Amino acid sequence: MKRIADSTVRRLSIYLRFLEDFEKRGIATISSDELAARGGTTSAQVRKDLSFFGSFGKRGLGYSVAELSARLRQILGLEREWQVVIIGAGKIGAALAQYHGFAQRGFRIVAVYDSDPAKVGRSVDGLVIRSLDSLPEEAKRHPPDIAVLAVPATAAQEVADMVVKSGIRAILNFAPQQLQVPETVAVKAVNMAMELEGLSFALTNG
Amino acid sequence: MKRIADSTVRRLSIYLRFLEDFEKRGIATISSDELAARGGTTSAQVRKDLSFFGSFGKRGLGYSVAELSARLRQILGLEREWQVVIIGAGKIGAALAQYHGFAQRGFRIVAVYDSDPAKVGRSVDGLVIRSLDSLPEEAKRHPPDIAVLAVPATAAQEVADMVVKSGIRAILNFAPQQLQVPETVAVKAVNMAMELEGLSFALTNG
DNA sequence: ACATGTGAACTGCTTCACAGCG
DNA sequence: CGCTGTGAAGCAGTTCACATGT
């Protein structure tokens, strides 16, 4: 398959969210124009994005909401459940562990790790915090799919190395730190500081 | 000034973080090559990014760490303090209010709002949670610069409209919902669900 | 000699515009 | 006729390569 742009995948997520909304409201059909208006893009963009994966629409009519959302879930890999571990049980990590929005979309939090012995053994939202040292061994028995890094920036690279060595192939990084990983490992970063600085720039040079 | 690409601004943030690191370690000079290696980009990219704002380097030598970081702080608008309000005192909002990493970079959280009467009056990290209804009026007296939206997706657009009407010109949106705002308002989104779906896609089609 | 700064070439995403089909 | 699907055109961001300055 031709390589798909990041921006395209992000938009597919957005489309899917709208489609699920429409599905709930019992709307059967939607046009690329309607999808575009809600997603802040253009109808041509919507059609182009979808065209990478096939032709799902009916000319003169639009897309079947049920069919298109099913195809998008399939494309995005949301038909299966993903095993997620959270690393770092501080403020952010704990908030994430308690955020049930993940589970709704098939991202199941199966464990929380921390390197602080004072935290190990406590519970967050029904999950006992485990020692980070035990990750490699436990990952061998029950390989997680995704590691969420909610650790201080100074520890992030070291933890990432450990995660990679444990065989985990996807990382969602909340630490304000650029990670170096093999290119077989997928990394997405959520960097609040960077976004705030983007706003600061916009306000300053707007 | 020529319009600056989002990607450029994001990289400036990254460079600044490294420069501050180098500053602490007492390193006086740095080349575009070193900056690039750490930031996962190329030296040409670094030089191009900086060239939009001037010529800060010395040929044959590199950049003065102190000088360049000062210029970047200036460019990014980090020389002043920004007044931030958090809207939504749920799990995410509370975690953000307690996250002191913001303050370090000049983003001062001045208020937390929630529409739930059961939460209003309680405290998060020393800040009393206020009624969302009081935002427009309070914003008139002490205009905040940035609103952080940590509300459910269903409420996000409505809250965004209120924020815009209150005169706030920058929004950091944590709700998994595309916001429609006037183009005079800057919006950055932090969408964990979307990032996870990006990882799901990468794992599925990798 | 070395590293910057930058026009030019390139790559790839977005937009256009229209043929194709229901 | 209306809306999709898609080559072609346009545009923006990245990379190249070298002249320039120290």
PDB file of N, CA, C and O in Angstrom, chain A residues 178-205:
ATOM      1  N   GLN A 178      11.970  14.914  22.890  1.00  0.00           N
ATOM      2  CA  GLN A 178      12.004  14.211  21.606  1.00  0.00           C
ATOM      3  C   GLN A 178      12.589  12.822  21.824  1.00  0.00           C
ATOM      4  O   GLN A 178      13.667  12.695  22.383  1.00  0.00           O
ATOM      5  N   LEU A 179      11.910  11.796  21.381  1.00  0.00           N
ATOM      6  CA  LEU A 179      12.403  10.434  21.611  1.00  0.00           C
ATOM      7  C   LEU A 179      13.128   9.885  20.382  1.00  0.00           C
ATOM      8  O   LEU A 179      12.696  10.088  19.254  1.00  0.00           O
ATOM      9  N   GLN A 180      14.226   9.199  20.634  1.00  0.00           N
ATOM     10  CA  GLN A 180      14.934   8.492  19.566  1.00  0.00           C
ATOM     11  C   GLN A 180      14.567   7.019  19.667  1.00  0.00           C
ATOM     12  O   GLN A 180      14.881   6.367  20.652  1.00  0.00           O
ATOM     13  N   VAL A 181      13.888   6.516  18.651  1.00  0.00           N
ATOM     14  CA  VAL A 181      13.516   5.096  18.644  1.00  0.00           C
ATOM     15  C   VAL A 181      13.783   4.521  17.262  1.00  0.00           C
ATOM     16  O   VAL A 181      13.886   5.261  16.292  1.00  0.00           O
ATOM     17  N   PRO A 182      13.917   3.173  17.176  1.00  0.00           N
ATOM     18  CA  PRO A 182      14.078   2.554  15.854  1.00  0.00           C
ATOM     19  C   PRO A 182      12.854   2.876  15.000  1.00  0.00           C
ATOM     20  O   PRO A 182      11.776   3.093  15.532  1.00  0.00           O
ATOM     21  N   GLU A 183      13.034   2.865  13.682  1.00  0.00           N
ATOM     22  CA  GLU A 183      11.898   3.279  12.855  1.00  0.00           C
ATOM     23  C   GLU A 183      10.816   2.209  12.734  1.00  0.00           C
ATOM     24  O   GLU A 183       9.770   2.450  12.134  1.00  0.00           O
ATOM     25  N   THR A 184      11.044   1.076  13.355  1.00  0.00           N
ATOM     26  CA  THR A 184       9.992   0.063  13.421  1.00  0.00           C
ATOM     27  C   THR A 184       8.975   0.387  14.523  1.00  0.00           C
ATOM     28  O   THR A 184       7.937  -0.257  14.619  1.00  0.00           O
ATOM     29  N   VAL A 185       9.329   1.356  15.346  1.00  0.00           N
ATOM     30  CA  VAL A 185       8.444   1.740  16.449  1.00  0.00           C
ATOM     31  C   VAL A 185       7.718   3.034  16.101  1.00  0.00           C
ATOM     32  O   VAL A 185       8.347   4.008  15.689  1.00  0.00           O
ATOM     33  N   ALA A 186       6.400   3.042  16.256  1.00  0.00           N
ATOM     34  CA  ALA A 186       5.598   4.238  15.974  1.00  0.00           C
ATOM     35  C   ALA A 186       5.522   5.109  17.220  1.00  0.00           C
ATOM     36  O   ALA A 186       5.290   4.600  18.311  1.00  0.00           O
ATOM     37  N   VAL A 187       5.755   6.391  17.042  1.00  0.00           N
ATOM     38  CA  VAL A 187       5.675   7.313  18.171  1.00  0.00           C
ATOM     39  C   VAL A 187       4.762   8.477  17.820  1.00  0.00           C
ATOM     40  O   VAL A 187       4.847   9.037  16.729  1.00  0.00           O
ATOM     41  N   LYS A 188       3.876   8.819  18.733  1.00  0.00           N
ATOM     42  CA  LYS A 188       3.097  10.046  18.622  1.00  0.00           C
ATOM     43  C   LYS A 188       3.351  10.824  19.894  1.00  0.00           C
ATOM     44  O   LYS A 188       3.455  10.230  20.965  1.00  0.00           O
ATOM     45  N   ALA A 189       3.458  12.115  19.772  1.00  0.00           N
ATOM     46  CA  ALA A 189       3.735  12.930  20.940  1.00  0.00           C
ATOM     47  C   ALA A 189       2.564  13.845  21.235  1.00  0.00           C
ATOM     48  O   ALA A 189       1.936  14.380  20.326  1.00  0.00           O
ATOM     49  N   VAL A 190       2.269  13.989  22.507  1.00  0.00           N
ATOM     50  CA  VAL A 190       1.305  14.966  22.982  1.00  0.00           C
ATOM     51  C   VAL A 190       2.101  15.908  23.855  1.00  0.00           C
ATOM     52  O   VAL A 190       2.553  15.542  24.923  1.00  0.00           O
ATOM     53  N   ASN A 191       2.320  17.103  23.335  1.00  0.00           N
ATOM     54  CA  ASN A 191       3.227  18.022  24.008  1.00  0.00           C
ATOM     55  C   ASN A 191       2.505  19.333  24.318  1.00  0.00           C
ATOM     56  O   ASN A 191       2.467  20.251  23.517  1.00  0.00           O
ATOM     57  N   MET A 192       1.974  19.390  25.526  1.00  0.00           N
ATOM     58  CA  MET A 192       1.177  20.554  25.900  1.00  0.00           C
ATOM     59  C   MET A 192       1.997  21.826  25.904  1.00  0.00           C
ATOM     60  O   MET A 192       1.521  22.872  25.469  1.00  0.00           O
ATOM     61  N   ALA A 193       3.228  21.733  26.388  1.00  0.00           N
ATOM     62  CA  ALA A 193       4.079  22.917  26.444  1.00  0.00           C
ATOM     63  C   ALA A 193       4.268  23.474  25.037  1.00  0.00           C
ATOM     64  O   ALA A 193       4.179  24.682  24.810  1.00  0.00           O
ATOM     65  N   MET A 194       4.494  22.580  24.084  1.00  0.00           N
ATOM     66  CA  MET A 194       4.712  23.013  22.714  1.00  0.00           C
ATOM     67  C   MET A 194       3.466  23.672  22.121  1.00  0.00           C
ATOM     68  O   MET A 194       3.561  24.690  21.436  1.00  0.00           O
ATOM     69  N   GLU A 195       2.311  23.121  22.430  1.00  0.00           N
ATOM     70  CA  GLU A 195       1.074  23.710  21.914  1.00  0.00           C
ATOM     71  C   GLU A 195       0.848  25.100  22.513  1.00  0.00           C
ATOM     72  O   GLU A 195       0.445  26.025  21.814  1.00  0.00           O
ATOM     73  N   LEU A 196       1.135  25.211  23.810  1.00  0.00           N
ATOM     74  CA  LEU A 196       0.990  26.517  24.452  1.00  0.00           C
ATOM     75  C   LEU A 196       1.941  27.531  23.835  1.00  0.00           C
ATOM     76  O   LEU A 196       1.584  28.693  23.628  1.00  0.00           O
ATOM     77  N   GLU A 197       3.155  27.081  23.513  1.00  0.00           N
ATOM     78  CA  GLU A 197       4.101  28.000  22.885  1.00  0.00           C
ATOM     79  C   GLU A 197       3.632  28.373  21.478  1.00  0.00           C
ATOM     80  O   GLU A 197       3.865  29.496  21.028  1.00  0.00           O
ATOM     81  N   GLY A 198       2.968  27.461  20.826  1.00  0.00           N
ATOM     82  CA  GLY A 198       2.375  27.771  19.526  1.00  0.00           C
ATOM     83  C   GLY A 198       1.322  28.867  19.661  1.00  0.00           C
ATOM     84  O   GLY A 198       1.246  29.772  18.830  1.00  0.00           O
ATOM     85  N   LEU A 199       0.536  28.799  20.723  1.00  0.00           N
ATOM     86  CA  LEU A 199      -0.472  29.839  20.973  1.00  0.00           C
ATOM     87  C   LEU A 199       0.207  31.157  21.334  1.00  0.00           C
ATOM     88  O   LEU A 199      -0.217  32.223  20.871  1.00  0.00           O
ATOM     89  N   SER A 200       1.257  31.070  22.139  1.00  0.00           N
ATOM     90  CA  SER A 200       2.008  32.259  22.514  1.00  0.00           C
ATOM     91  C   SER A 200       2.549  32.950  21.264  1.00  0.00           C
ATOM     92  O   SER A 200       2.444  34.168  21.104  1.00  0.00           O
ATOM     93  N   PHE A 201       3.075  32.137  20.347  1.00  0.00           N
ATOM     94  CA  PHE A 201       3.584  32.683  19.086  1.00  0.00           C
ATOM     95  C   PHE A 201       2.463  33.355  18.296  1.00  0.00           C
ATOM     96  O   PHE A 201       2.623  34.463  17.788  1.00  0.00           O
ATOM     97  N   ALA A 202       1.326  32.674  18.218  1.00  0.00           N
ATOM     98  CA  ALA A 202       0.201  33.211  17.454  1.00  0.00           C
ATOM     99  C   ALA A 202      -0.286  34.533  18.057  1.00  0.00           C
ATOM    100  O   ALA A 202      -0.590  35.480  17.330  1.00  0.00           O
ATOM    101  N   LEU A 203      -0.341  34.597  19.386  1.00  0.00           N
ATOM    102  CA  LEU A 203      -0.803  35.818  20.050  1.00  0.00           C
ATOM    103  C   LEU A 203       0.204  36.952  19.859  1.00  0.00           C
ATOM    104  O   LEU A 203      -0.171  38.110  19.720  1.00  0.00           O
ATOM    105  N   THR A 204       1.481  36.598  19.844  1.00  0.00           N
ATOM    106  CA  THR A 204       2.537  37.598  19.726  1.00  0.00           C
ATOM    107  C   THR A 204       2.639  38.124  18.295  1.00  0.00           C
ATOM    108  O   THR A 204       2.828  39.309  18.069  1.00  0.00           O
ATOM    109  N   ASN A 205       2.506  37.226  17.343  1.00  0.00           N
ATOM    110  CA  ASN A 205       2.688  37.600  15.944  1.00  0.00           C
ATOM    111  C   ASN A 205       1.373  37.553  15.178  1.00  0.00           C
ATOM    112  O   ASN A 205       1.332  37.169  14.017  1.00  0.00           O
TER     113      ASN A 205
END
